[in-house]
Amino acid sequence: TADGAHVPRSSRPTADMLSRLLKEHQAKQNERKELQEKRRREAIAAATCLTEALVDHLNVGVAQAYVNQRKLDHEVKTLQVQASQFSKQTAQWISMVEGFNQALKEIGDVENWARSIEMDMRTIATALEYVHKGQLQAAST
């Protein structure tokens, strides 16, 4: 026991040595546990820092993607407005060209009408000349 009453004297140094070895072993175990706990805390801190850095890096990419998406949405809306305006302007141009074509057709119709009138007037003038010459010949005879 602790006072060494039952232990023979020859085994006492062995018991002391075993006790000392046990204490050294326990001290080394405690040191190892403390070192392991310290390393565990350091690993957790490093993992936390890494995770935060990764999340920050991803957030920068996500934020940039969001900004780009907003710019694209704005550009799409602008393009839609411009396409609508272009469509309206094109419709106006088509209407103007159709009006111009109609005016050209009417000018062509007027030109044909004028030629027709001119031919009719020549026919009438020729007939009047013929009648007038006939009356002059009848008067001279």
PDB file of C-alpha atoms in Angstrom:
ATOM      1  CA  THR A   1       0.000   0.000   0.000  1.00  0.00           C
ATOM      2  CA  ALA A   2       0.970   3.628   0.251  1.00  0.00           C
ATOM      3  CA  ASP A   3       3.042   3.334   3.492  1.00  0.00           C
ATOM      4  CA  GLY A   4       4.901   0.322   2.138  1.00  0.00           C
ATOM      5  CA  ALA A   5       4.028  -1.970   5.115  1.00  0.00           C
ATOM      6  CA  HIS A   6       3.083  -4.985   3.043  1.00  0.00           C
ATOM      7  CA  VAL A   7       5.620  -4.512   0.294  1.00  0.00           C
ATOM      8  CA  PRO A   8       8.969  -6.144   0.851  1.00  0.00           C
ATOM      9  CA  ARG A   9      11.923  -3.819   0.824  1.00  0.00           C
ATOM     10  CA  SER A  10      13.486  -5.303  -2.254  1.00  0.00           C
ATOM     11  CA  SER A  11      10.383  -4.575  -4.370  1.00  0.00           C
ATOM     12  CA  ARG A  12       9.988  -1.021  -3.039  1.00  0.00           C
ATOM     13  CA  PRO A  13      12.393   0.625  -5.531  1.00  0.00           C
ATOM     14  CA  THR A  14      10.553  -1.197  -8.262  1.00  0.00           C
ATOM     15  CA  ALA A  15       7.237   0.161  -7.003  1.00  0.00           C
ATOM     16  CA  ASP A  16       8.673   3.660  -6.769  1.00  0.00           C
ATOM     17  CA  MET A  17      10.078   3.323 -10.255  1.00  0.00           C
ATOM     18  CA  LEU A  18       6.738   2.035 -11.571  1.00  0.00           C
ATOM     19  CA  SER A  19       4.927   4.854  -9.808  1.00  0.00           C
ATOM     20  CA  ARG A  20       7.342   7.376 -11.305  1.00  0.00           C
ATOM     21  CA  LEU A  21       6.969   5.816 -14.764  1.00  0.00           C
ATOM     22  CA  LEU A  22       3.190   5.911 -14.390  1.00  0.00           C
ATOM     23  CA  LYS A  23       3.306   9.584 -13.428  1.00  0.00           C
ATOM     24  CA  GLU A  24       5.620  10.368 -16.351  1.00  0.00           C
ATOM     25  CA  HIS A  25       3.364   8.446 -18.676  1.00  0.00           C
ATOM     26  CA  GLN A  26       0.287  10.306 -17.393  1.00  0.00           C
ATOM     27  CA  ALA A  27       2.131  13.642 -17.715  1.00  0.00           C
ATOM     28  CA  LYS A  28       3.127  12.793 -21.294  1.00  0.00           C
ATOM     29  CA  GLN A  29      -0.456  11.718 -22.014  1.00  0.00           C
ATOM     30  CA  ASN A  30      -1.723  15.030 -20.647  1.00  0.00           C
ATOM     31  CA  GLU A  31       0.846  16.918 -22.734  1.00  0.00           C
ATOM     32  CA  ARG A  32      -0.221  14.966 -25.814  1.00  0.00           C
ATOM     33  CA  LYS A  33      -3.899  15.649 -25.080  1.00  0.00           C
ATOM     34  CA  GLU A  34      -3.197  19.361 -24.632  1.00  0.00           C
ATOM     35  CA  LEU A  35      -1.112  19.436 -27.809  1.00  0.00           C
ATOM     36  CA  GLN A  36      -3.829  17.523 -29.664  1.00  0.00           C
ATOM     37  CA  GLU A  37      -6.505  19.891 -28.338  1.00  0.00           C
ATOM     38  CA  LYS A  38      -4.359  22.900 -29.353  1.00  0.00           C
ATOM     39  CA  ARG A  39      -3.882  21.451 -32.832  1.00  0.00           C
ATOM     40  CA  ARG A  40      -7.619  20.695 -33.063  1.00  0.00           C
ATOM     41  CA  ARG A  41      -8.462  24.320 -32.179  1.00  0.00           C
ATOM     42  CA  GLU A  42      -5.887  25.556 -34.705  1.00  0.00           C
ATOM     43  CA  ALA A  43      -7.319  23.241 -37.379  1.00  0.00           C
ATOM     44  CA  ILE A  44     -10.849  24.461 -36.628  1.00  0.00           C
ATOM     45  CA  ALA A  45      -9.667  28.097 -36.806  1.00  0.00           C
ATOM     46  CA  ALA A  46      -7.852  27.424 -40.086  1.00  0.00           C
ATOM     47  CA  ALA A  47     -10.887  25.621 -41.532  1.00  0.00           C
ATOM     48  CA  THR A  48     -13.109  28.505 -40.454  1.00  0.00           C
ATOM     49  CA  CYS A  49     -10.776  31.021 -42.112  1.00  0.00           C
ATOM     50  CA  LEU A  50     -10.668  28.917 -45.261  1.00  0.00           C
ATOM     51  CA  THR A  51     -14.451  28.579 -45.325  1.00  0.00           C
ATOM     52  CA  GLU A  52     -14.895  32.321 -44.860  1.00  0.00           C
ATOM     53  CA  ALA A  53     -12.368  33.034 -47.613  1.00  0.00           C
ATOM     54  CA  LEU A  54     -14.129  30.629 -49.978  1.00  0.00           C
ATOM     55  CA  VAL A  55     -17.536  32.078 -49.170  1.00  0.00           C
ATOM     56  CA  ASP A  56     -16.201  35.606 -49.654  1.00  0.00           C
ATOM     57  CA  HIS A  57     -14.693  34.584 -52.994  1.00  0.00           C
ATOM     58  CA  LEU A  58     -17.955  32.978 -54.078  1.00  0.00           C
ATOM     59  CA  ASN A  59     -19.936  35.990 -52.896  1.00  0.00           C
ATOM     60  CA  VAL A  60     -17.772  38.258 -55.052  1.00  0.00           C
ATOM     61  CA  GLY A  61     -18.547  36.058 -58.068  1.00  0.00           C
ATOM     62  CA  VAL A  62     -22.245  35.935 -57.231  1.00  0.00           C
ATOM     63  CA  ALA A  63     -22.347  39.701 -56.726  1.00  0.00           C
ATOM     64  CA  GLN A  64     -20.620  40.239 -60.080  1.00  0.00           C
ATOM     65  CA  ALA A  65     -23.052  37.846 -61.767  1.00  0.00           C
ATOM     66  CA  TYR A  66     -25.957  39.759 -60.201  1.00  0.00           C
ATOM     67  CA  VAL A  67     -24.568  43.094 -61.440  1.00  0.00           C
ATOM     68  CA  ASN A  68     -24.054  41.624 -64.908  1.00  0.00           C
ATOM     69  CA  GLN A  69     -27.608  40.223 -64.912  1.00  0.00           C
ATOM     70  CA  ARG A  70     -29.025  43.636 -63.991  1.00  0.00           C
ATOM     71  CA  LYS A  71     -27.009  45.257 -66.803  1.00  0.00           C
ATOM     72  CA  LEU A  72     -28.273  42.627 -69.250  1.00  0.00           C
ATOM     73  CA  ASP A  73     -31.871  43.173 -68.127  1.00  0.00           C
ATOM     74  CA  HIS A  74     -31.461  46.923 -68.662  1.00  0.00           C
ATOM     75  CA  GLU A  75     -29.913  46.371 -72.098  1.00  0.00           C
ATOM     76  CA  VAL A  76     -32.747  43.988 -73.065  1.00  0.00           C
ATOM     77  CA  LYS A  77     -35.369  46.565 -72.064  1.00  0.00           C
ATOM     78  CA  THR A  78     -33.533  49.275 -73.999  1.00  0.00           C
ATOM     79  CA  LEU A  79     -33.276  46.996 -77.026  1.00  0.00           C
ATOM     80  CA  GLN A  80     -36.988  46.189 -76.827  1.00  0.00           C
ATOM     81  CA  VAL A  81     -37.879  49.892 -76.755  1.00  0.00           C
ATOM     82  CA  GLN A  82     -35.561  50.610 -79.688  1.00  0.00           C
ATOM     83  CA  ALA A  83     -36.935  47.649 -81.653  1.00  0.00           C
ATOM     84  CA  SER A  84     -40.479  48.885 -81.059  1.00  0.00           C
ATOM     85  CA  GLN A  85     -39.547  52.395 -82.201  1.00  0.00           C
ATOM     86  CA  PHE A  86     -37.790  50.987 -85.260  1.00  0.00           C
ATOM     87  CA  SER A  87     -40.852  48.889 -86.067  1.00  0.00           C
ATOM     88  CA  LYS A  88     -43.113  51.956 -85.866  1.00  0.00           C
ATOM     89  CA  GLN A  89     -40.712  53.997 -87.998  1.00  0.00           C
ATOM     90  CA  THR A  90     -40.499  51.181 -90.551  1.00  0.00           C
ATOM     91  CA  ALA A  91     -44.297  51.027 -90.719  1.00  0.00           C
ATOM     92  CA  GLN A  92     -44.348  54.788 -91.357  1.00  0.00           C
ATOM     93  CA  TRP A  93     -41.767  54.412 -94.118  1.00  0.00           C
ATOM     94  CA  ILE A  94     -43.747  51.591 -95.718  1.00  0.00           C
ATOM     95  CA  SER A  95     -46.873  53.748 -95.586  1.00  0.00           C
ATOM     96  CA  MET A  96     -45.000  56.652 -97.178  1.00  0.00           C
ATOM     97  CA  VAL A  97     -43.604  54.424 -99.950  1.00  0.00           C
ATOM     98  CA  GLU A  98     -47.063  53.002-100.639  1.00  0.00           C
ATOM     99  CA  GLY A  99     -48.433  56.565-100.815  1.00  0.00           C
ATOM    100  CA  PHE A 100     -45.632  57.530-103.179  1.00  0.00           C
ATOM    101  CA  ASN A 101     -46.369  54.482-105.375  1.00  0.00           C
ATOM    102  CA  GLN A 102     -50.055  55.403-105.409  1.00  0.00           C
ATOM    103  CA  ALA A 103     -49.172  58.979-106.411  1.00  0.00           C
ATOM    104  CA  LEU A 104     -46.975  57.652-109.221  1.00  0.00           C
ATOM    105  CA  LYS A 105     -49.846  55.463-110.425  1.00  0.00           C
ATOM    106  CA  GLU A 106     -52.173  58.447-110.347  1.00  0.00           C
ATOM    107  CA  ILE A 107     -49.628  60.516-112.277  1.00  0.00           C
ATOM    108  CA  GLY A 108     -49.435  57.699-114.803  1.00  0.00           C
ATOM    109  CA  ASP A 109     -53.248  57.634-114.975  1.00  0.00           C
ATOM    110  CA  VAL A 110     -53.343  61.411-115.439  1.00  0.00           C
ATOM    111  CA  GLU A 111     -50.678  61.162-118.136  1.00  0.00           C
ATOM    112  CA  ASN A 112     -52.707  58.492-119.954  1.00  0.00           C
ATOM    113  CA  TRP A 113     -55.845  60.574-119.535  1.00  0.00           C
ATOM    114  CA  ALA A 114     -54.023  63.621-120.915  1.00  0.00           C
ATOM    115  CA  ARG A 115     -52.807  61.604-123.936  1.00  0.00           C
ATOM    116  CA  SER A 116     -56.303  60.322-124.499  1.00  0.00           C
ATOM    117  CA  ILE A 117     -57.695  63.873-124.352  1.00  0.00           C
ATOM    118  CA  GLU A 118     -54.928  65.083-126.641  1.00  0.00           C
ATOM    119  CA  MET A 119     -55.746  62.346-129.195  1.00  0.00           C
ATOM    120  CA  ASP A 120     -59.443  63.197-128.972  1.00  0.00           C
ATOM    121  CA  MET A 121     -58.657  66.903-129.449  1.00  0.00           C
ATOM    122  CA  ARG A 122     -56.494  66.160-132.503  1.00  0.00           C
ATOM    123  CA  THR A 123     -59.240  64.025-133.953  1.00  0.00           C
ATOM    124  CA  ILE A 124     -61.725  66.842-133.367  1.00  0.00           C
ATOM    125  CA  ALA A 125     -59.287  69.421-134.768  1.00  0.00           C
ATOM    126  CA  THR A 126     -58.689  67.297-137.862  1.00  0.00           C
ATOM    127  CA  ALA A 127     -62.429  66.849-138.314  1.00  0.00           C
ATOM    128  CA  LEU A 128     -63.013  70.585-137.923  1.00  0.00           C
ATOM    129  CA  GLU A 129     -60.264  71.330-140.431  1.00  0.00           C
ATOM    130  CA  TYR A 130     -61.766  68.843-142.815  1.00  0.00           C
ATOM    131  CA  VAL A 131     -65.214  70.402-142.391  1.00  0.00           C
ATOM    132  CA  HIS A 132     -63.802  73.889-142.710  1.00  0.00           C
ATOM    133  CA  LYS A 133     -61.925  72.976-145.935  1.00  0.00           C
ATOM    134  CA  GLY A 134     -65.082  71.358-147.271  1.00  0.00           C
ATOM    135  CA  GLN A 135     -67.039  74.534-146.596  1.00  0.00           C
ATOM    136  CA  LEU A 136     -64.356  76.657-148.235  1.00  0.00           C
ATOM    137  CA  GLN A 137     -64.407  74.513-151.352  1.00  0.00           C
ATOM    138  CA  ALA A 138     -68.183  74.607-151.499  1.00  0.00           C
ATOM    139  CA  ALA A 139     -68.184  78.387-151.162  1.00  0.00           C
ATOM    140  CA  SER A 140     -65.641  78.825-153.906  1.00  0.00           C
ATOM    141  CA  THR A 141     -67.602  76.840-156.375  1.00  0.00           C
TER     142      THR A 141
END
